[in-house]
């Protein structure tokens, strides 16, 4: 879901600025970085708490709720929300609920976020995460874009299955 206006459509009470250590000339505005008002983060947290989502201590932009067999994961990144649920009616309810508090645009099923492309095949219950765009960018940066995949220190294109993992662990423990 996209939140069209910066940080969830709220008007900040005050501007917060940050400078790097050693910054001495206040006339050099390009060296001052405007941060989001901490109050905005507080407002979002308080709103999300009404849904009983719990903020992740290690990743303050991630929230979760587990209720019986229903799992809700919400990830906030600047002005985007990635909402993950295992129950479609609950997903629709949460989207509607968030829409009542924030001006939002539902972009549908996620296909790309933070350099990761999502591929999904529901019939096979398959979810694939691909970082090829990022990898290609790094390869171009280091002038290695013509390198061969065969030289990787691992096999590529291998499908892993839960049964293989369990079998491997059983052999390892005996």
PDB file of C-alpha atoms in Angstrom:
ATOM      1  CA  UNK A   1       0.000   0.000   0.000  1.00  0.00           C
ATOM      2  CA  UNK A   2       1.221   3.458  -0.800  1.00  0.00           C
ATOM      3  CA  UNK A   3       0.706   6.432   1.487  1.00  0.00           C
ATOM      4  CA  UNK A   4       0.836   9.248  -1.114  1.00  0.00           C
ATOM      5  CA  UNK A   5       1.952  12.072   1.168  1.00  0.00           C
ATOM      6  CA  UNK A   6       5.143  11.960   3.167  1.00  0.00           C
ATOM      7  CA  UNK A   7       4.905  10.052   6.406  1.00  0.00           C
ATOM      8  CA  UNK A   8       1.276   9.254   6.653  1.00  0.00           C
ATOM      9  CA  UNK A   9      -0.407  12.577   5.865  1.00  0.00           C
ATOM     10  CA  UNK A  10       0.189  14.181   9.235  1.00  0.00           C
ATOM     11  CA  UNK A  11       1.343  17.750   9.760  1.00  0.00           C
ATOM     12  CA  UNK A  12       4.443  17.829  11.947  1.00  0.00           C
ATOM     13  CA  UNK A  13       4.382  19.988  15.039  1.00  0.00           C
ATOM     14  CA  UNK A  14       7.999  20.924  14.513  1.00  0.00           C
ATOM     15  CA  UNK A  15      10.847  20.279  12.101  1.00  0.00           C
ATOM     16  CA  UNK A  16      13.793  18.212  13.270  1.00  0.00           C
ATOM     17  CA  UNK A  17      17.220  18.641  11.661  1.00  0.00           C
ATOM     18  CA  UNK A  18      20.429  16.655  11.834  1.00  0.00           C
ATOM     19  CA  UNK A  19      23.992  17.638  10.990  1.00  0.00           C
ATOM     20  CA  UNK A  20      27.126  15.552  10.773  1.00  0.00           C
ATOM     21  CA  UNK A  21      29.869  15.924  13.377  1.00  0.00           C
ATOM     22  CA  UNK A  22      32.268  18.677  12.501  1.00  0.00           C
ATOM     23  CA  UNK A  23      29.623  20.731  10.703  1.00  0.00           C
ATOM     24  CA  UNK A  24      30.368  24.364  11.543  1.00  0.00           C
ATOM     25  CA  UNK A  25      28.840  26.569   8.823  1.00  0.00           C
ATOM     26  CA  UNK A  26      25.065  26.888   9.297  1.00  0.00           C
ATOM     27  CA  UNK A  27      24.795  28.720   5.933  1.00  0.00           C
ATOM     28  CA  UNK A  28      25.593  25.485   4.066  1.00  0.00           C
ATOM     29  CA  UNK A  29      22.029  24.201   4.044  1.00  0.00           C
ATOM     30  CA  UNK A  30      22.895  21.182   1.879  1.00  0.00           C
ATOM     31  CA  UNK A  31      24.756  19.716   4.878  1.00  0.00           C
ATOM     32  CA  UNK A  32      21.640  19.792   7.046  1.00  0.00           C
ATOM     33  CA  UNK A  33      19.247  16.860   6.707  1.00  0.00           C
ATOM     34  CA  UNK A  34      15.630  17.226   7.692  1.00  0.00           C
ATOM     35  CA  UNK A  35      14.326  14.265   9.657  1.00  0.00           C
ATOM     36  CA  UNK A  36      10.770  13.186  10.220  1.00  0.00           C
ATOM     37  CA  UNK A  37       9.240  14.547  13.381  1.00  0.00           C
ATOM     38  CA  UNK A  38       9.383  11.911  16.142  1.00  0.00           C
ATOM     39  CA  UNK A  39       5.785  12.863  16.887  1.00  0.00           C
ATOM     40  CA  UNK A  40       4.769  11.440  13.485  1.00  0.00           C
ATOM     41  CA  UNK A  41       6.263   8.084  14.413  1.00  0.00           C
ATOM     42  CA  UNK A  42       4.431   8.252  17.727  1.00  0.00           C
ATOM     43  CA  UNK A  43       1.104   8.920  15.969  1.00  0.00           C
ATOM     44  CA  UNK A  44       1.588   5.950  13.660  1.00  0.00           C
ATOM     45  CA  UNK A  45       2.549   3.697  16.575  1.00  0.00           C
ATOM     46  CA  UNK A  46      -0.479   4.757  18.590  1.00  0.00           C
ATOM     47  CA  UNK A  47      -2.781   4.164  15.628  1.00  0.00           C
ATOM     48  CA  UNK A  48      -1.299   0.732  14.908  1.00  0.00           C
ATOM     49  CA  UNK A  49      -1.607  -0.233  18.592  1.00  0.00           C
ATOM     50  CA  UNK A  50      -5.386  -0.033  18.161  1.00  0.00           C
ATOM     51  CA  UNK A  51      -5.062  -3.054  15.848  1.00  0.00           C
ATOM     52  CA  UNK A  52      -3.045  -4.752  18.622  1.00  0.00           C
ATOM     53  CA  UNK A  53       0.013  -5.079  16.422  1.00  0.00           C
ATOM     54  CA  UNK A  54       3.280  -5.349  18.349  1.00  0.00           C
ATOM     55  CA  UNK A  55       6.311  -3.328  17.281  1.00  0.00           C
ATOM     56  CA  UNK A  56       9.462  -5.352  16.635  1.00  0.00           C
ATOM     57  CA  UNK A  57      12.169  -4.242  19.068  1.00  0.00           C
ATOM     58  CA  UNK A  58      14.986  -4.900  16.584  1.00  0.00           C
ATOM     59  CA  UNK A  59      13.186  -3.425  13.563  1.00  0.00           C
ATOM     60  CA  UNK A  60      11.009  -0.511  14.732  1.00  0.00           C
ATOM     61  CA  UNK A  61       9.373  -0.238  11.299  1.00  0.00           C
ATOM     62  CA  UNK A  62       7.989  -3.802  11.537  1.00  0.00           C
ATOM     63  CA  UNK A  63       4.854  -4.841  13.402  1.00  0.00           C
ATOM     64  CA  UNK A  64       3.205  -8.217  13.938  1.00  0.00           C
ATOM     65  CA  UNK A  65       0.163  -9.855  15.422  1.00  0.00           C
ATOM     66  CA  UNK A  66      -0.466 -13.569  15.878  1.00  0.00           C
ATOM     67  CA  UNK A  67      -4.001 -14.519  16.834  1.00  0.00           C
ATOM     68  CA  UNK A  68      -4.793 -18.218  16.625  1.00  0.00           C
ATOM     69  CA  UNK A  69      -3.952 -19.262  13.082  1.00  0.00           C
ATOM     70  CA  UNK A  70      -4.050 -15.685  11.742  1.00  0.00           C
ATOM     71  CA  UNK A  71      -0.753 -13.857  11.270  1.00  0.00           C
ATOM     72  CA  UNK A  72      -0.446 -10.168  10.386  1.00  0.00           C
ATOM     73  CA  UNK A  73       2.884  -8.584   9.432  1.00  0.00           C
ATOM     74  CA  UNK A  74       3.145  -4.875   8.634  1.00  0.00           C
ATOM     75  CA  UNK A  75       6.346  -3.230   7.418  1.00  0.00           C
ATOM     76  CA  UNK A  76       6.564   0.558   7.070  1.00  0.00           C
ATOM     77  CA  UNK A  77       9.187   2.053   4.772  1.00  0.00           C
ATOM     78  CA  UNK A  78       9.095   5.859   4.304  1.00  0.00           C
ATOM     79  CA  UNK A  79       5.683   6.186   2.647  1.00  0.00           C
ATOM     80  CA  UNK A  80       5.009   2.546   1.755  1.00  0.00           C
ATOM     81  CA  UNK A  81       3.405  -0.204   3.779  1.00  0.00           C
ATOM     82  CA  UNK A  82       3.948  -3.874   3.036  1.00  0.00           C
ATOM     83  CA  UNK A  83       1.064  -5.803   4.566  1.00  0.00           C
ATOM     84  CA  UNK A  84       1.324  -9.593   4.827  1.00  0.00           C
ATOM     85  CA  UNK A  85      -1.462 -11.843   6.096  1.00  0.00           C
ATOM     86  CA  UNK A  86      -2.497 -15.449   5.750  1.00  0.00           C
ATOM     87  CA  UNK A  87      -6.240 -14.685   5.806  1.00  0.00           C
ATOM     88  CA  UNK A  88      -7.798 -12.668   2.938  1.00  0.00           C
ATOM     89  CA  UNK A  89     -10.870 -11.338   4.871  1.00  0.00           C
ATOM     90  CA  UNK A  90      -8.596 -10.131   7.687  1.00  0.00           C
ATOM     91  CA  UNK A  91      -6.284  -8.531   5.115  1.00  0.00           C
ATOM     92  CA  UNK A  92      -9.229  -6.621   3.606  1.00  0.00           C
ATOM     93  CA  UNK A  93     -10.367  -5.545   7.088  1.00  0.00           C
ATOM     94  CA  UNK A  94      -6.906  -4.196   7.984  1.00  0.00           C
ATOM     95  CA  UNK A  95      -6.635  -2.337   4.650  1.00  0.00           C
ATOM     96  CA  UNK A  96     -10.044  -0.724   5.206  1.00  0.00           C
ATOM     97  CA  UNK A  97      -9.167   0.116   8.793  1.00  0.00           C
ATOM     98  CA  UNK A  98      -5.859   1.761   7.792  1.00  0.00           C
ATOM     99  CA  UNK A  99      -7.686   3.655   5.019  1.00  0.00           C
ATOM    100  CA  UNK A 100      -9.952   5.212   7.657  1.00  0.00           C
ATOM    101  CA  UNK A 101      -6.936   6.731   9.418  1.00  0.00           C
ATOM    102  CA  UNK A 102      -4.580   7.530   6.548  1.00  0.00           C
ATOM    103  CA  UNK A 103      -4.956   8.567   2.923  1.00  0.00           C
ATOM    104  CA  UNK A 104      -3.776   5.401   1.187  1.00  0.00           C
ATOM    105  CA  UNK A 105      -3.669   3.811  -2.228  1.00  0.00           C
ATOM    106  CA  UNK A 106      -3.794   0.026  -2.518  1.00  0.00           C
ATOM    107  CA  UNK A 107      -1.212  -0.992  -5.114  1.00  0.00           C
ATOM    108  CA  UNK A 108      -2.309  -4.634  -5.056  1.00  0.00           C
ATOM    109  CA  UNK A 109      -0.051  -7.598  -4.529  1.00  0.00           C
ATOM    110  CA  UNK A 110       3.572  -6.640  -3.884  1.00  0.00           C
ATOM    111  CA  UNK A 111       5.904  -7.327  -6.786  1.00  0.00           C
ATOM    112  CA  UNK A 112       8.962  -5.195  -5.943  1.00  0.00           C
ATOM    113  CA  UNK A 113      10.247  -3.483  -2.794  1.00  0.00           C
ATOM    114  CA  UNK A 114      13.676  -2.302  -1.650  1.00  0.00           C
ATOM    115  CA  UNK A 115      15.474  -3.983  -4.521  1.00  0.00           C
ATOM    116  CA  UNK A 116      13.727  -7.315  -4.015  1.00  0.00           C
ATOM    117  CA  UNK A 117      11.379  -8.709  -6.676  1.00  0.00           C
ATOM    118  CA  UNK A 118       8.602 -11.025  -5.496  1.00  0.00           C
ATOM    119  CA  UNK A 119       7.432 -13.913  -7.677  1.00  0.00           C
ATOM    120  CA  UNK A 120       4.446 -15.910  -6.510  1.00  0.00           C
ATOM    121  CA  UNK A 121       2.713 -19.038  -7.792  1.00  0.00           C
ATOM    122  CA  UNK A 122      -0.249 -19.697  -5.524  1.00  0.00           C
ATOM    123  CA  UNK A 123      -1.130 -23.009  -7.198  1.00  0.00           C
ATOM    124  CA  UNK A 124       2.315 -24.386  -6.296  1.00  0.00           C
ATOM    125  CA  UNK A 125       2.415 -22.480  -2.974  1.00  0.00           C
ATOM    126  CA  UNK A 126       5.664 -20.921  -4.145  1.00  0.00           C
ATOM    127  CA  UNK A 127       7.146 -17.557  -3.172  1.00  0.00           C
ATOM    128  CA  UNK A 128      10.452 -16.534  -4.731  1.00  0.00           C
ATOM    129  CA  UNK A 129      12.467 -13.483  -3.716  1.00  0.00           C
ATOM    130  CA  UNK A 130      14.926 -12.219  -6.309  1.00  0.00           C
ATOM    131  CA  UNK A 131      17.630  -9.580  -5.854  1.00  0.00           C
ATOM    132  CA  UNK A 132      18.993  -9.724  -9.404  1.00  0.00           C
ATOM    133  CA  UNK A 133      18.525  -5.972  -9.949  1.00  0.00           C
ATOM    134  CA  UNK A 134      20.687  -5.206  -6.925  1.00  0.00           C
ATOM    135  CA  UNK A 135      23.256  -7.865  -7.832  1.00  0.00           C
ATOM    136  CA  UNK A 136      23.510  -6.510 -11.390  1.00  0.00           C
ATOM    137  CA  UNK A 137      23.956  -2.981 -10.023  1.00  0.00           C
ATOM    138  CA  UNK A 138      26.835  -4.143  -7.795  1.00  0.00           C
ATOM    139  CA  UNK A 139      28.408  -6.087 -10.674  1.00  0.00           C
ATOM    140  CA  UNK A 140      28.244  -3.002 -12.941  1.00  0.00           C
ATOM    141  CA  UNK A 141      29.727  -0.847 -10.176  1.00  0.00           C
ATOM    142  CA  UNK A 142      32.758  -3.134  -9.919  1.00  0.00           C
ATOM    143  CA  UNK A 143      32.905  -3.660 -13.694  1.00  0.00           C
ATOM    144  CA  UNK A 144      32.089  -7.355 -13.309  1.00  0.00           C
ATOM    145  CA  UNK A 145      28.808  -7.416 -15.255  1.00  0.00           C
ATOM    146  CA  UNK A 146      30.309  -9.775 -17.873  1.00  0.00           C
ATOM    147  CA  UNK A 147      31.395 -12.347 -15.291  1.00  0.00           C
ATOM    148  CA  UNK A 148      30.135 -15.914 -15.596  1.00  0.00           C
ATOM    149  CA  UNK A 149      27.681 -17.450 -13.152  1.00  0.00           C
ATOM    150  CA  UNK A 150      29.653 -20.706 -13.204  1.00  0.00           C
ATOM    151  CA  UNK A 151      32.420 -19.136 -11.151  1.00  0.00           C
ATOM    152  CA  UNK A 152      30.176 -18.664  -8.112  1.00  0.00           C
ATOM    153  CA  UNK A 153      31.306 -20.734  -5.121  1.00  0.00           C
ATOM    154  CA  UNK A 154      27.855 -22.340  -4.920  1.00  0.00           C
ATOM    155  CA  UNK A 155      25.389 -24.071  -7.180  1.00  0.00           C
ATOM    156  CA  UNK A 156      22.677 -21.884  -8.648  1.00  0.00           C
ATOM    157  CA  UNK A 157      19.121 -22.779  -9.611  1.00  0.00           C
ATOM    158  CA  UNK A 158      18.698 -25.390  -6.854  1.00  0.00           C
ATOM    159  CA  UNK A 159      15.202 -25.850  -5.418  1.00  0.00           C
ATOM    160  CA  UNK A 160      15.111 -26.625  -1.708  1.00  0.00           C
ATOM    161  CA  UNK A 161      12.248 -28.484  -0.105  1.00  0.00           C
ATOM    162  CA  UNK A 162      11.226 -28.863   3.521  1.00  0.00           C
ATOM    163  CA  UNK A 163      11.577 -32.668   3.372  1.00  0.00           C
ATOM    164  CA  UNK A 164      15.213 -32.394   2.226  1.00  0.00           C
ATOM    165  CA  UNK A 165      15.979 -30.027   5.112  1.00  0.00           C
ATOM    166  CA  UNK A 166      14.407 -32.390   7.660  1.00  0.00           C
ATOM    167  CA  UNK A 167      16.227 -35.409   6.190  1.00  0.00           C
ATOM    168  CA  UNK A 168      19.546 -33.535   6.279  1.00  0.00           C
ATOM    169  CA  UNK A 169      19.029 -32.567   9.950  1.00  0.00           C
ATOM    170  CA  UNK A 170      18.081 -36.141  10.901  1.00  0.00           C
ATOM    171  CA  UNK A 171      21.285 -37.489   9.330  1.00  0.00           C
ATOM    172  CA  UNK A 172      23.306 -34.769  11.039  1.00  0.00           C
ATOM    173  CA  UNK A 173      21.889 -35.558  14.503  1.00  0.00           C
ATOM    174  CA  UNK A 174      22.476 -39.330  14.293  1.00  0.00           C
TER     175      UNK A 174
END
